[in-house]
PDB file of C-alpha atoms in Angstrom:
ATOM      1  CA  UNK A   1     168.786 140.806-219.221  1.00  0.00           C
ATOM      2  CA  UNK A   2     166.934 137.582-219.892  1.00  0.00           C
ATOM      3  CA  UNK A   3     167.165 136.393-216.274  1.00  0.00           C
ATOM      4  CA  UNK A   4     165.544 139.592-215.033  1.00  0.00           C
ATOM      5  CA  UNK A   5     162.784 139.416-217.683  1.00  0.00           C
ATOM      6  CA  UNK A   6     162.052 135.801-216.705  1.00  0.00           C
ATOM      7  CA  UNK A   7     161.995 136.711-213.024  1.00  0.00           C
ATOM      8  CA  UNK A   8     159.604 139.627-213.622  1.00  0.00           C
ATOM      9  CA  UNK A   9     157.147 137.298-215.360  1.00  0.00           C
ATOM     10  CA  UNK A  10     157.052 134.827-212.465  1.00  0.00           C
ATOM     11  CA  UNK A  11     157.468 136.959-209.370  1.00  0.00           C
ATOM     12  CA  UNK A  12     154.076 138.610-208.944  1.00  0.00           C
ATOM     13  CA  UNK A  13     153.917 142.065-207.398  1.00  0.00           C
ATOM     14  CA  UNK A  14     157.604 142.871-206.824  1.00  0.00           C
ATOM     15  CA  UNK A  15     158.962 145.831-208.779  1.00  0.00           C
ATOM     16  CA  UNK A  16     161.565 145.371-211.500  1.00  0.00           C
ATOM     17  CA  UNK A  17     164.066 147.362-209.418  1.00  0.00           C
ATOM     18  CA  UNK A  18     163.537 145.157-206.363  1.00  0.00           C
ATOM     19  CA  UNK A  19     163.849 142.017-208.466  1.00  0.00           C
ATOM     20  CA  UNK A  20     167.051 143.338-210.040  1.00  0.00           C
ATOM     21  CA  UNK A  21     168.475 143.890-206.545  1.00  0.00           C
ATOM     22  CA  UNK A  22     167.351 140.417-205.476  1.00  0.00           C
ATOM     23  CA  UNK A  23     168.930 138.872-208.566  1.00  0.00           C
ATOM     24  CA  UNK A  24     172.204 140.621-207.716  1.00  0.00           C
ATOM     25  CA  UNK A  25     172.126 139.312-204.147  1.00  0.00           C
ATOM     26  CA  UNK A  26     171.526 135.785-205.495  1.00  0.00           C
ATOM     27  CA  UNK A  27     174.607 135.992-207.694  1.00  0.00           C
ATOM     28  CA  UNK A  28     172.525 136.248-210.862  1.00  0.00           C
ATOM     29  CA  UNK A  29     170.645 132.968-210.279  1.00  0.00           C
ATOM     30  CA  UNK A  30     167.000 133.567-211.277  1.00  0.00           C
ATOM     31  CA  UNK A  31     165.807 130.298-209.683  1.00  0.00           C
ATOM     32  CA  UNK A  32     167.333 131.203-206.327  1.00  0.00           C
ATOM     33  CA  UNK A  33     165.929 134.716-206.676  1.00  0.00           C
ATOM     34  CA  UNK A  34     162.459 133.335-207.401  1.00  0.00           C
ATOM     35  CA  UNK A  35     162.651 131.196-204.252  1.00  0.00           C
ATOM     36  CA  UNK A  36     163.481 134.299-202.238  1.00  0.00           C
ATOM     37  CA  UNK A  37     161.302 136.812-204.052  1.00  0.00           C
ATOM     38  CA  UNK A  38     158.817 137.267-201.262  1.00  0.00           C
ATOM     39  CA  UNK A  39     158.668 140.747-199.798  1.00  0.00           C
ATOM     40  CA  UNK A  40     160.453 139.732-196.612  1.00  0.00           C
ATOM     41  CA  UNK A  41     163.752 139.003-198.346  1.00  0.00           C
ATOM     42  CA  UNK A  42     163.562 142.187-200.417  1.00  0.00           C
ATOM     43  CA  UNK A  43     162.967 144.120-197.189  1.00  0.00           C
ATOM     44  CA  UNK A  44     165.952 142.404-195.556  1.00  0.00           C
ATOM     45  CA  UNK A  45     168.137 143.351-198.542  1.00  0.00           C
ATOM     46  CA  UNK A  46     167.090 147.002-198.351  1.00  0.00           C
ATOM     47  CA  UNK A  47     167.470 147.116-194.561  1.00  0.00           C
ATOM     48  CA  UNK A  48     170.942 145.574-194.661  1.00  0.00           C
ATOM     49  CA  UNK A  49     172.110 148.040-197.312  1.00  0.00           C
ATOM     50  CA  UNK A  50     170.998 150.872-195.017  1.00  0.00           C
ATOM     51  CA  UNK A  51     172.686 149.234-191.997  1.00  0.00           C
ATOM     52  CA  UNK A  52     176.047 148.985-193.781  1.00  0.00           C
ATOM     53  CA  UNK A  53     175.754 152.573-194.971  1.00  0.00           C
ATOM     54  CA  UNK A  54     175.120 153.645-191.349  1.00  0.00           C
ATOM     55  CA  UNK A  55     178.038 151.542-190.050  1.00  0.00           C
ATOM     56  CA  UNK A  56     180.376 153.083-192.644  1.00  0.00           C
ATOM     57  CA  UNK A  57     179.253 156.579-191.570  1.00  0.00           C
ATOM     58  CA  UNK A  58     179.562 155.836-187.816  1.00  0.00           C
ATOM     59  CA  UNK A  59     175.806 156.408-187.416  1.00  0.00           C
ATOM     60  CA  UNK A  60     175.012 153.041-185.802  1.00  0.00           C
ATOM     61  CA  UNK A  61     176.802 150.863-183.236  1.00  0.00           C
ATOM     62  CA  UNK A  62     177.948 147.529-184.742  1.00  0.00           C
ATOM     63  CA  UNK A  63     177.316 145.923-181.308  1.00  0.00           C
ATOM     64  CA  UNK A  64     173.624 146.844-181.638  1.00  0.00           C
ATOM     65  CA  UNK A  65     173.537 145.436-185.171  1.00  0.00           C
ATOM     66  CA  UNK A  66     175.183 142.191-183.986  1.00  0.00           C
ATOM     67  CA  UNK A  67     172.542 141.805-181.264  1.00  0.00           C
ATOM     68  CA  UNK A  68     169.722 142.406-183.765  1.00  0.00           C
ATOM     69  CA  UNK A  69     171.152 139.896-186.248  1.00  0.00           C
ATOM     70  CA  UNK A  70     171.450 137.197-183.591  1.00  0.00           C
ATOM     71  CA  UNK A  71     167.823 137.722-182.483  1.00  0.00           C
ATOM     72  CA  UNK A  72     166.603 137.550-186.092  1.00  0.00           C
ATOM     73  CA  UNK A  73     168.193 135.378-188.769  1.00  0.00           C
ATOM     74  CA  UNK A  74     172.001 135.462-188.516  1.00  0.00           C
ATOM     75  CA  UNK A  75     172.385 132.939-191.353  1.00  0.00           C
ATOM     76  CA  UNK A  76     170.317 135.020-193.771  1.00  0.00           C
ATOM     77  CA  UNK A  77     172.247 138.167-192.821  1.00  0.00           C
ATOM     78  CA  UNK A  78     175.640 136.476-193.138  1.00  0.00           C
ATOM     79  CA  UNK A  79     174.717 134.815-196.455  1.00  0.00           C
ATOM     80  CA  UNK A  80     173.583 138.201-197.720  1.00  0.00           C
ATOM     81  CA  UNK A  81     176.861 139.785-196.560  1.00  0.00           C
ATOM     82  CA  UNK A  82     178.922 137.023-198.156  1.00  0.00           C
ATOM     83  CA  UNK A  83     177.130 137.509-201.490  1.00  0.00           C
ATOM     84  CA  UNK A  84     177.508 141.285-201.384  1.00  0.00           C
ATOM     85  CA  UNK A  85     181.221 141.048-200.525  1.00  0.00           C
ATOM     86  CA  UNK A  86     181.791 138.588-203.385  1.00  0.00           C
ATOM     87  CA  UNK A  87     180.022 141.015-205.658  1.00  0.00           C
ATOM     88  CA  UNK A  88     182.105 143.968-204.429  1.00  0.00           C
ATOM     89  CA  UNK A  89     185.314 141.985-204.999  1.00  0.00           C
ATOM     90  CA  UNK A  90     184.273 140.922-208.519  1.00  0.00           C
ATOM     91  CA  UNK A  91     183.358 144.519-209.287  1.00  0.00           C
ATOM     92  CA  UNK A  92     186.829 145.683-208.213  1.00  0.00           C
ATOM     93  CA  UNK A  93     188.769 142.916-209.958  1.00  0.00           C
ATOM     94  CA  UNK A  94     186.962 143.003-213.295  1.00  0.00           C
ATOM     95  CA  UNK A  95     184.571 145.946-213.491  1.00  0.00           C
ATOM     96  CA  UNK A  96     184.273 145.656-217.274  1.00  0.00           C
ATOM     97  CA  UNK A  97     183.281 141.972-217.042  1.00  0.00           C
ATOM     98  CA  UNK A  98     180.990 142.168-214.027  1.00  0.00           C
ATOM     99  CA  UNK A  99     177.650 142.324-215.800  1.00  0.00           C
ATOM    100  CA  UNK A 100     175.156 142.674-212.890  1.00  0.00           C
ATOM    101  CA  UNK A 101     176.502 146.154-212.173  1.00  0.00           C
ATOM    102  CA  UNK A 102     176.082 147.294-215.771  1.00  0.00           C
ATOM    103  CA  UNK A 103     172.946 145.271-216.571  1.00  0.00           C
ATOM    104  CA  UNK A 104     170.999 145.908-213.408  1.00  0.00           C
ATOM    105  CA  UNK A 105     172.138 149.294-212.195  1.00  0.00           C
ATOM    106  CA  UNK A 106     174.718 150.366-209.633  1.00  0.00           C
ATOM    107  CA  UNK A 107     175.567 148.542-206.443  1.00  0.00           C
ATOM    108  CA  UNK A 108     174.152 150.505-203.518  1.00  0.00           C
ATOM    109  CA  UNK A 109     177.179 149.496-201.417  1.00  0.00           C
ATOM    110  CA  UNK A 110     179.797 150.471-204.029  1.00  0.00           C
ATOM    111  CA  UNK A 111     180.277 153.955-202.577  1.00  0.00           C
ATOM    112  CA  UNK A 112     179.717 152.752-199.013  1.00  0.00           C
ATOM    113  CA  UNK A 113     182.636 150.323-199.212  1.00  0.00           C
ATOM    114  CA  UNK A 114     184.779 152.545-201.460  1.00  0.00           C
ATOM    115  CA  UNK A 115     187.369 153.173-198.715  1.00  0.00           C
ATOM    116  CA  UNK A 116     187.850 149.471-197.958  1.00  0.00           C
ATOM    117  CA  UNK A 117     190.870 147.993-199.711  1.00  0.00           C
ATOM    118  CA  UNK A 118     190.549 144.884-201.867  1.00  0.00           C
ATOM    119  CA  UNK A 119     192.582 143.013-199.224  1.00  0.00           C
ATOM    120  CA  UNK A 120     190.097 144.123-196.565  1.00  0.00           C
ATOM    121  CA  UNK A 121     187.125 143.003-198.662  1.00  0.00           C
ATOM    122  CA  UNK A 122     188.731 139.550-199.001  1.00  0.00           C
ATOM    123  CA  UNK A 123     189.429 139.458-195.233  1.00  0.00           C
ATOM    124  CA  UNK A 124     185.814 140.397-194.399  1.00  0.00           C
ATOM    125  CA  UNK A 125     184.555 137.744-196.843  1.00  0.00           C
ATOM    126  CA  UNK A 126     186.723 135.067-195.181  1.00  0.00           C
ATOM    127  CA  UNK A 127     185.569 136.184-191.709  1.00  0.00           C
ATOM    128  CA  UNK A 128     181.938 136.078-192.858  1.00  0.00           C
ATOM    129  CA  UNK A 129     182.300 132.564-194.292  1.00  0.00           C
ATOM    130  CA  UNK A 130     184.165 131.355-191.181  1.00  0.00           C
ATOM    131  CA  UNK A 131     181.451 132.702-188.893  1.00  0.00           C
ATOM    132  CA  UNK A 132     178.722 131.131-191.051  1.00  0.00           C
ATOM    133  CA  UNK A 133     180.452 127.774-190.679  1.00  0.00           C
ATOM    134  CA  UNK A 134     180.721 128.111-186.898  1.00  0.00           C
ATOM    135  CA  UNK A 135     177.164 129.242-186.115  1.00  0.00           C
ATOM    136  CA  UNK A 136     175.445 126.901-183.683  1.00  0.00           C
ATOM    137  CA  UNK A 137     178.689 125.243-182.604  1.00  0.00           C
ATOM    138  CA  UNK A 138     179.096 126.959-179.256  1.00  0.00           C
ATOM    139  CA  UNK A 139     181.207 129.781-180.677  1.00  0.00           C
ATOM    140  CA  UNK A 140     180.590 133.202-179.156  1.00  0.00           C
ATOM    141  CA  UNK A 141     178.693 134.352-182.228  1.00  0.00           C
ATOM    142  CA  UNK A 142     177.897 137.771-180.792  1.00  0.00           C
ATOM    143  CA  UNK A 143     181.554 138.606-180.191  1.00  0.00           C
ATOM    144  CA  UNK A 144     182.625 137.252-183.588  1.00  0.00           C
ATOM    145  CA  UNK A 145     179.813 139.144-185.326  1.00  0.00           C
ATOM    146  CA  UNK A 146     180.646 142.347-183.478  1.00  0.00           C
ATOM    147  CA  UNK A 147     184.311 142.091-184.519  1.00  0.00           C
ATOM    148  CA  UNK A 148     183.253 141.406-188.123  1.00  0.00           C
ATOM    149  CA  UNK A 149     180.882 144.381-188.252  1.00  0.00           C
ATOM    150  CA  UNK A 150     183.411 146.699-186.572  1.00  0.00           C
ATOM    151  CA  UNK A 151     185.664 145.983-189.556  1.00  0.00           C
ATOM    152  CA  UNK A 152     183.294 147.964-191.768  1.00  0.00           C
ATOM    153  CA  UNK A 153     183.714 151.176-189.774  1.00  0.00           C
ATOM    154  CA  UNK A 154     185.832 153.942-191.298  1.00  0.00           C
ATOM    155  CA  UNK A 155     189.496 153.824-190.369  1.00  0.00           C
ATOM    156  CA  UNK A 156     189.347 150.106-189.521  1.00  0.00           C
ATOM    157  CA  UNK A 157     189.323 148.712-193.049  1.00  0.00           C
ATOM    158  CA  UNK A 158     192.489 150.203-194.453  1.00  0.00           C
ATOM    159  CA  UNK A 159     194.997 147.456-193.697  1.00  0.00           C
TER     160      UNK A 159
END
């Protein structure tokens, strides 16, 4: 679409596919995507997609992921997760109206989160937002993050 074309003109070396993914993560906002279009954020996006695929296939321990997030940038990771959950929910509620999926290609997490119910996606989104709001306030972020990430394992998200 127009937003992606505009972003491609102003974003330097990033590929169109990477910029499309970045635009999706930014909720379709090209200005926000341009602010984040350095390679680091694109790498984070790709890494986090792989992490959630591995969690959903029981190939990585959510405790290890929680520790890594807390050492790195927990806010970036949680903001990313919040955006991707919102996107997954919109895609379930109104797939015909959710243009980023059709305009920019499939959501890499669509199949990964296929077994999670809509109710579970909403619960994970609320947990993610709650944890974002409590970061740096003495809350045991590691425990809360571990519980959140465990909720993406198979068999745990079917409430």
